[in-house]
RNA sequence: GCUCAGGUGGUGGAAUAGGUAGACACGCAGGACUUAAAAUCCUGUGGGCAGCAAUGUCCGUACGGGUUCGAUUCCCGUCCCGAGCACCA
């Protein structure tokens, strides 16, 4: 009987669906395990072979954990709000709802074909009102909370209102963007509008005016992680900085907790590093400088991490957008400053980035007083100082900061070295290393001593204090687009007012067109009656990350109408044990989700501080494009090896008509009418194509569709081959050559169970060789799966099946466990064989075979022995000893005992086939 | 510029903790079965040198040093590729 994967796979996929095999519910008798994939955005192009890589890995792990007795939650859904559907809608007039629905159906069909063990009864879609009710709910909760820096948690805004009534905002230690201070009396005299404004400075979801990334082509603002090198990540349009009033989330309030709690996570170092970088903690001090524009004196605060260098301050620099610019510009300098500001403003974000390190600046005309030396130093304005970080003003120490150095050289400002023996003739000395000089009371100290000493000094003198700054900014939360969650906010006499929870979801209204209005308002302005009790409703919608921030919680209790997740479900499933997805979300989704979770934790809705315990980033699968070489002005194509003899054009050729870089010439002629009469110059009778590794995309004809692979080889082959391709985390090109090897393996495995056409498994006792092959496999598979080394697991299966094949093994005691071990990787063939072996229940309910250590030790005569890592001699041991016997023999050996000289043996480690380590 | 991850045959990649480098697979070459093809199976396959041969021997994990009885693995320096951040004071 042949291995008929088409029939087998269809049969078991239907069986799993009909029997709801992978449906789970809370079960206190079993330990839980939550395996999550980053849910996909359902694009019109469907899945290509790169998409399922992570899903296959998570599915293998889920199935493995089930065999190990865990109650596994393994759900899937769709991140369905987003720009492509909206842009398609603008072009075609087709409602995004319709295209989204179609795309989801296609995704589902493709995923089903690969045989994933998802619990589809828990599916979520972010664009479903039943789902986004809870996105809106979370927003309202954030609107109704503020962040208390003393208790380090979010607290209800109602309590803040009470405190304002009693003591104003002076004593409140909160994360805020307050514009002014007020007393209790002032608060009590505030109008409703003034109160609303003041509270807005404290809300965790707040409306505030800041410089935002504005993308004119998309007609919307974007968050920092949606912009790369001055262009929008989606679409690649230029982005400019603009001051606008937008909804924001006070993510910055959580900066320290996001940093601290990261220590507990099992994420890769590089990913943690990216987040650390993004959060950008830096420890230093704020210092007050007296500044004067000739008429009046002011206190100006700056931030520095190098308080020790204060004796070397020779000028100050303001960001062009700083409010100090206007105050400190003197009448004589006014026109020069205005000209400079105009020039800076005209630059696009892109030019600014391109011209990084080009030095520009202008003198304000004012001076500052160095609080320690009492010297007068000029105040300059330059774009190298950023308005959004620290206070938007710096003290410049050209001797020990490379940017200040270049600026000083350009504008001929003095440079004072502060570290003994440093050479600053060519460049600044930035290292925090050396002995201080020219620095008054700091002289003779090392830099590391001088930094805290300087801060202590300024704190004592009342001219500064310790301060920690973060680069993490609040997240811009509104988008001027249609296809997103509407804000449950209306404007009552101009005051942003939340709707009540019972009125959610606020459904997305229908509009005639999906474009902004002529007057530049967002598309929702087109909706008829977009009002609430006669008041206008907010017209922006929420960004993509809103819906994806808490979806992992919703899976725990997806049909609950009265809560995002019930306490019971949350207490049982807690958080995600294993999360698999791409690195591209490192500074977006993975920060927002952590923030969102911590906020819900503060409010008591969830029981875990972190959403994703362990995270694995699967690599990207790139395309492998093939080329043919057309001799210019002819219809003749020359094979790769001969192309240099002619003047040729390189043309992408559909990879699906190329096999092992050999072109199927007939298929090529049929591919496009132009090539119908193509002629070929061959090498050894074959046409060899060139290749390149590129992004998988339609235009390069290098897209490989998983359906094609399933059709030709079956889902089990696809699953195993994707794992076999290389380490999960590594990016690699898809290359179909090699898939035959994996397919051959499955056929070979199938044949183990058959004698000619008869299913043939006997119940004789297994031989030691057969047992050894099996147990080596169990050992290897367990180790490898636990360390996510799936590519070597596939190799281990191949070795085991080759060995059993050579032994002509047909023993049930070997072949039955083999099926169980294989089932996470190739579930369809495993399920079929499992039933042929006489089982009625799905293999998912089987137990992973126990490993007997006696069969792991390899036969070998000479074991190298290492003693605390140092090799001293070799030891002769007999064949087929168990680990324990080897250990006993080591301890009994004369050479060993002589060498140990009475030291106590703590541990004897026998590594199969390799070496014995003796730890004393 | 800074941070992180990597560099192993013709190719993808193995090598548990410093212990036989190149597992497994692809490709290639040769062979068996077959009228033939497909499928299947077997053998060989890092490089050099010696030999009819079994085999022997030297060199080999980007490059140069170091630690070690022993280094693909650890340390220092150089080069190259990839990813992220990019005037964050």
mmCIF file of C-alpha atoms in Angstrom, chain A residues 74-295:
data_model
loop_
_atom_site.group_PDB
_atom_site.id
_atom_site.type_symbol
_atom_site.label_atom_id
_atom_site.label_comp_id
_atom_site.label_asym_id
_atom_site.label_seq_id
_atom_site.Cartn_x
_atom_site.Cartn_y
_atom_site.Cartn_z
ATOM 1 C CA UNK A 74 -3.444 26.989 21.363
ATOM 2 C CA UNK A 75 -5.687 29.559 19.688
ATOM 3 C CA UNK A 76 -5.605 31.555 16.466
ATOM 4 C CA UNK A 77 -7.291 34.692 15.182
ATOM 5 C CA UNK A 78 -6.899 37.687 12.908
ATOM 6 C CA UNK A 79 -5.468 41.155 13.319
ATOM 7 C CA UNK A 80 -8.048 42.438 10.897
ATOM 8 C CA UNK A 81 -8.070 46.222 11.176
ATOM 9 C CA UNK A 82 -5.441 47.885 9.057
ATOM 10 C CA UNK A 83 -4.289 50.015 6.229
ATOM 11 C CA UNK A 84 -4.167 47.656 3.191
ATOM 12 C CA UNK A 85 -7.871 46.778 3.426
ATOM 13 C CA UNK A 86 -8.675 50.471 3.711
ATOM 14 C CA UNK A 87 -6.524 51.430 0.747
ATOM 15 C CA UNK A 88 -8.114 48.680 -1.299
ATOM 16 C CA UNK A 89 -11.495 50.049 -0.239
ATOM 17 C CA UNK A 90 -10.530 53.562 -1.362
ATOM 18 C CA UNK A 91 -9.549 52.230 -4.782
ATOM 19 C CA UNK A 92 -12.509 49.944 -5.348
ATOM 20 C CA UNK A 93 -15.266 51.254 -3.099
ATOM 21 C CA UNK A 94 -15.542 47.743 -1.681
ATOM 22 C CA UNK A 95 -16.226 47.829 2.066
ATOM 23 C CA UNK A 96 -13.149 46.643 4.019
ATOM 24 C CA UNK A 97 -15.445 44.350 5.941
ATOM 25 C CA UNK A 98 -16.123 42.387 2.779
ATOM 26 C CA UNK A 99 -12.520 42.033 1.634
ATOM 27 C CA UNK A 100 -11.418 41.226 5.162
ATOM 28 C CA UNK A 101 -13.998 38.462 5.366
ATOM 29 C CA UNK A 102 -12.815 37.004 2.040
ATOM 30 C CA UNK A 103 -9.168 37.163 3.021
ATOM 31 C CA UNK A 104 -9.863 35.478 6.339
ATOM 32 C CA UNK A 105 -11.692 32.647 4.581
ATOM 33 C CA UNK A 106 -8.688 32.131 2.331
ATOM 34 C CA UNK A 107 -6.236 32.185 5.275
ATOM 35 C CA UNK A 108 -8.350 29.691 7.156
ATOM 36 C CA UNK A 109 -8.478 27.324 4.208
ATOM 37 C CA UNK A 110 -4.704 27.477 3.812
ATOM 38 C CA UNK A 111 -4.071 26.957 7.520
ATOM 39 C CA UNK A 112 -6.486 24.046 7.742
ATOM 40 C CA UNK A 113 -4.599 22.306 5.012
ATOM 41 C CA UNK A 114 -1.412 22.255 7.086
ATOM 42 C CA UNK A 115 -3.145 20.441 9.929
ATOM 43 C CA UNK A 116 -2.757 22.865 12.824
ATOM 44 C CA UNK A 117 -4.181 21.885 16.174
ATOM 45 C CA UNK A 118 -5.839 25.206 16.960
ATOM 46 C CA UNK A 119 -8.907 25.469 19.104
ATOM 47 C CA UNK A 120 -10.927 27.350 16.507
ATOM 48 C CA UNK A 121 -13.844 27.820 18.856
ATOM 49 C CA UNK A 122 -11.755 30.578 20.436
ATOM 50 C CA UNK A 123 -11.019 32.502 17.244
ATOM 51 C CA UNK A 124 -10.967 36.304 17.592
ATOM 52 C CA UNK A 125 -11.018 39.079 14.985
ATOM 53 C CA UNK A 126 -10.020 42.565 16.023
ATOM 54 C CA UNK A 127 -12.602 44.128 13.663
ATOM 55 C CA UNK A 128 -15.501 42.247 15.221
ATOM 56 C CA UNK A 129 -17.616 44.614 17.406
ATOM 57 C CA UNK A 130 -17.886 41.874 20.048
ATOM 58 C CA UNK A 131 -14.105 41.924 20.198
ATOM 59 C CA UNK A 132 -13.390 45.630 19.896
ATOM 60 C CA UNK A 133 -15.899 46.341 22.619
ATOM 61 C CA UNK A 134 -13.046 45.319 24.917
ATOM 62 C CA UNK A 135 -10.475 47.404 23.101
ATOM 63 C CA UNK A 136 -12.722 50.404 23.627
ATOM 64 C CA UNK A 137 -13.342 49.350 27.207
ATOM 65 C CA UNK A 138 -9.605 49.250 27.909
ATOM 66 C CA UNK A 139 -9.251 52.706 26.416
ATOM 67 C CA UNK A 140 -11.957 54.049 28.728
ATOM 68 C CA UNK A 141 -10.245 52.427 31.693
ATOM 69 C CA UNK A 142 -7.024 54.203 30.722
ATOM 70 C CA UNK A 143 -8.950 57.422 30.276
ATOM 71 C CA UNK A 144 -10.290 56.988 33.796
ATOM 72 C CA UNK A 145 -6.938 56.308 35.447
ATOM 73 C CA UNK A 146 -3.789 58.248 36.260
ATOM 74 C CA UNK A 147 -0.339 56.990 37.183
ATOM 75 C CA UNK A 148 0.790 57.500 40.747
ATOM 76 C CA UNK A 149 4.591 57.580 40.897
ATOM 77 C CA UNK A 150 4.557 57.099 44.679
ATOM 78 C CA UNK A 151 2.606 53.834 44.622
ATOM 79 C CA UNK A 152 3.981 53.007 41.159
ATOM 80 C CA UNK A 153 0.635 52.023 39.773
ATOM 81 C CA UNK A 154 -2.423 53.275 37.932
ATOM 82 C CA UNK A 155 -5.186 54.640 40.169
ATOM 83 C CA UNK A 156 -8.738 55.865 39.490
ATOM 84 C CA UNK A 157 -9.020 59.421 38.265
ATOM 85 C CA UNK A 158 -11.880 60.004 40.744
ATOM 86 C CA UNK A 159 -9.357 59.760 43.598
ATOM 87 C CA UNK A 160 -7.161 62.302 41.895
ATOM 88 C CA UNK A 161 -10.084 64.707 41.620
ATOM 89 C CA UNK A 162 -10.597 64.428 45.377
ATOM 90 C CA UNK A 163 -6.901 65.139 46.000
ATOM 91 C CA UNK A 164 -6.944 68.155 43.719
ATOM 92 C CA UNK A 165 -9.888 69.497 45.722
ATOM 93 C CA UNK A 166 -7.892 69.115 48.927
ATOM 94 C CA UNK A 167 -4.325 70.033 47.949
ATOM 95 C CA UNK A 168 -4.140 71.116 44.297
ATOM 96 C CA UNK A 169 -1.612 69.408 42.061
ATOM 97 C CA UNK A 170 1.589 70.499 43.771
ATOM 98 C CA UNK A 171 2.010 67.493 46.046
ATOM 99 C CA UNK A 172 0.753 64.924 43.554
ATOM 100 C CA UNK A 173 3.620 62.820 42.280
ATOM 101 C CA UNK A 174 2.164 61.640 39.011
ATOM 102 C CA UNK A 175 3.226 60.876 35.491
ATOM 103 C CA UNK A 176 1.903 63.917 33.700
ATOM 104 C CA UNK A 177 2.344 66.582 31.093
ATOM 105 C CA UNK A 178 0.958 69.361 33.314
ATOM 106 C CA UNK A 179 1.097 72.843 31.880
ATOM 107 C CA UNK A 180 0.816 74.630 35.209
ATOM 108 C CA UNK A 181 0.534 74.289 38.951
ATOM 109 C CA UNK A 182 -2.651 74.985 40.853
ATOM 110 C CA UNK A 183 -3.793 75.040 44.460
ATOM 111 C CA UNK A 184 -6.864 73.428 45.943
ATOM 112 C CA UNK A 185 -8.632 76.771 45.904
ATOM 113 C CA UNK A 186 -7.783 77.335 42.274
ATOM 114 C CA UNK A 187 -8.981 73.838 41.393
ATOM 115 C CA UNK A 188 -12.273 74.418 43.143
ATOM 116 C CA UNK A 189 -12.761 77.620 41.181
ATOM 117 C CA UNK A 190 -11.945 75.998 37.828
ATOM 118 C CA UNK A 191 -14.693 75.892 35.224
ATOM 119 C CA UNK A 192 -15.744 72.511 33.859
ATOM 120 C CA UNK A 193 -13.566 73.108 30.809
ATOM 121 C CA UNK A 194 -10.556 74.013 32.938
ATOM 122 C CA UNK A 195 -11.044 70.934 35.118
ATOM 123 C CA UNK A 196 -11.275 68.729 32.056
ATOM 124 C CA UNK A 197 -8.080 70.230 30.689
ATOM 125 C CA UNK A 198 -6.221 69.801 33.956
ATOM 126 C CA UNK A 199 -7.291 66.172 34.345
ATOM 127 C CA UNK A 200 -6.217 65.517 30.761
ATOM 128 C CA UNK A 201 -2.619 66.199 31.870
ATOM 129 C CA UNK A 202 -2.843 63.148 34.125
ATOM 130 C CA UNK A 203 -5.006 60.563 32.378
ATOM 131 C CA UNK A 204 -3.223 57.465 31.083
ATOM 132 C CA UNK A 205 -5.153 57.784 27.822
ATOM 133 C CA UNK A 206 -5.056 61.499 27.190
ATOM 134 C CA UNK A 207 -5.397 64.095 24.524
ATOM 135 C CA UNK A 208 -2.379 66.312 24.184
ATOM 136 C CA UNK A 209 -0.514 68.487 21.779
ATOM 137 C CA UNK A 210 2.940 67.266 20.795
ATOM 138 C CA UNK A 211 5.157 66.979 17.792
ATOM 139 C CA UNK A 212 3.835 63.951 15.937
ATOM 140 C CA UNK A 213 4.795 61.999 12.846
ATOM 141 C CA UNK A 214 2.417 63.262 10.186
ATOM 142 C CA UNK A 215 2.231 61.397 6.921
ATOM 143 C CA UNK A 216 0.511 63.562 4.303
ATOM 144 C CA UNK A 217 0.088 60.771 1.749
ATOM 145 C CA UNK A 218 -1.625 58.517 4.263
ATOM 146 C CA UNK A 219 -3.425 61.470 5.773
ATOM 147 C CA UNK A 220 -2.733 60.279 9.284
ATOM 148 C CA UNK A 221 -0.367 60.479 12.228
ATOM 149 C CA UNK A 222 1.872 57.537 13.036
ATOM 150 C CA UNK A 223 3.568 56.155 16.151
ATOM 151 C CA UNK A 224 7.373 56.131 16.392
ATOM 152 C CA UNK A 225 7.628 52.435 15.618
ATOM 153 C CA UNK A 226 5.553 52.920 12.468
ATOM 154 C CA UNK A 227 8.207 55.234 11.035
ATOM 155 C CA UNK A 228 11.604 54.161 9.774
ATOM 156 C CA UNK A 229 14.256 56.542 8.486
ATOM 157 C CA UNK A 230 11.721 59.247 7.843
ATOM 158 C CA UNK A 231 9.309 57.046 5.911
ATOM 159 C CA UNK A 232 6.138 55.248 6.906
ATOM 160 C CA UNK A 233 6.710 51.524 7.443
ATOM 161 C CA UNK A 234 3.450 50.841 5.603
ATOM 162 C CA UNK A 235 3.674 52.269 2.102
ATOM 163 C CA UNK A 236 7.043 54.001 2.441
ATOM 164 C CA UNK A 237 5.724 57.566 2.271
ATOM 165 C CA UNK A 238 7.643 60.553 3.658
ATOM 166 C CA UNK A 239 6.777 61.582 7.199
ATOM 167 C CA UNK A 240 7.094 65.041 8.696
ATOM 168 C CA UNK A 241 7.091 66.404 12.224
ATOM 169 C CA UNK A 242 4.032 68.470 13.057
ATOM 170 C CA UNK A 243 2.529 69.791 16.268
ATOM 171 C CA UNK A 244 -0.965 68.347 16.625
ATOM 172 C CA UNK A 245 -3.483 67.526 19.293
ATOM 173 C CA UNK A 246 -3.823 63.760 19.433
ATOM 174 C CA UNK A 247 -4.906 60.967 21.734
ATOM 175 C CA UNK A 248 -1.917 59.386 23.425
ATOM 176 C CA UNK A 249 -1.192 56.566 25.849
ATOM 177 C CA UNK A 250 1.079 57.387 28.760
ATOM 178 C CA UNK A 251 3.401 54.454 28.106
ATOM 179 C CA UNK A 252 6.326 56.470 29.442
ATOM 180 C CA UNK A 253 4.876 56.193 32.948
ATOM 181 C CA UNK A 254 5.643 52.485 32.798
ATOM 182 C CA UNK A 255 9.195 52.855 31.430
ATOM 183 C CA UNK A 256 10.947 51.662 34.579
ATOM 184 C CA UNK A 257 8.613 48.732 35.150
ATOM 185 C CA UNK A 258 8.918 47.672 31.524
ATOM 186 C CA UNK A 259 12.657 47.663 32.039
ATOM 187 C CA UNK A 260 12.741 45.977 35.452
ATOM 188 C CA UNK A 261 10.266 43.191 34.697
ATOM 189 C CA UNK A 262 12.088 42.287 31.508
ATOM 190 C CA UNK A 263 14.638 40.481 33.710
ATOM 191 C CA UNK A 264 12.070 37.794 34.478
ATOM 192 C CA UNK A 265 11.360 37.009 30.832
ATOM 193 C CA UNK A 266 12.810 34.211 28.755
ATOM 194 C CA UNK A 267 13.367 36.267 25.652
ATOM 195 C CA UNK A 268 16.484 36.362 23.523
ATOM 196 C CA UNK A 269 19.142 38.806 24.638
ATOM 197 C CA UNK A 270 19.004 40.626 21.355
ATOM 198 C CA UNK A 271 15.286 41.258 21.657
ATOM 199 C CA UNK A 272 15.609 42.409 25.245
ATOM 200 C CA UNK A 273 18.409 44.636 24.094
ATOM 201 C CA UNK A 274 16.231 46.190 21.432
ATOM 202 C CA UNK A 275 13.599 46.983 24.033
ATOM 203 C CA UNK A 276 16.186 48.330 26.459
ATOM 204 C CA UNK A 277 17.489 50.516 23.685
ATOM 205 C CA UNK A 278 14.034 51.731 22.830
ATOM 206 C CA UNK A 279 13.210 52.521 26.453
ATOM 207 C CA UNK A 280 16.625 54.175 26.747
ATOM 208 C CA UNK A 281 17.100 54.727 30.456
ATOM 209 C CA UNK A 282 19.781 57.184 31.382
ATOM 210 C CA UNK A 283 20.787 58.291 34.795
ATOM 211 C CA UNK A 284 22.011 61.784 35.422
ATOM 212 C CA UNK A 285 20.997 65.094 36.911
ATOM 213 C CA UNK A 286 18.936 68.117 36.185
ATOM 214 C CA UNK A 287 20.771 71.380 36.792
ATOM 215 C CA UNK A 288 19.595 74.936 36.924
ATOM 216 C CA UNK A 289 21.461 77.607 34.994
ATOM 217 C CA UNK A 290 20.691 81.289 35.374
ATOM 218 C CA UNK A 291 20.094 82.793 31.954
ATOM 219 C CA UNK A 292 19.578 86.386 30.999
ATOM 220 C CA UNK A 293 18.435 88.055 27.807
ATOM 221 C CA UNK A 294 19.747 91.399 29.026
ATOM 222 C CA UNK A 295 16.415 92.495 30.429
#
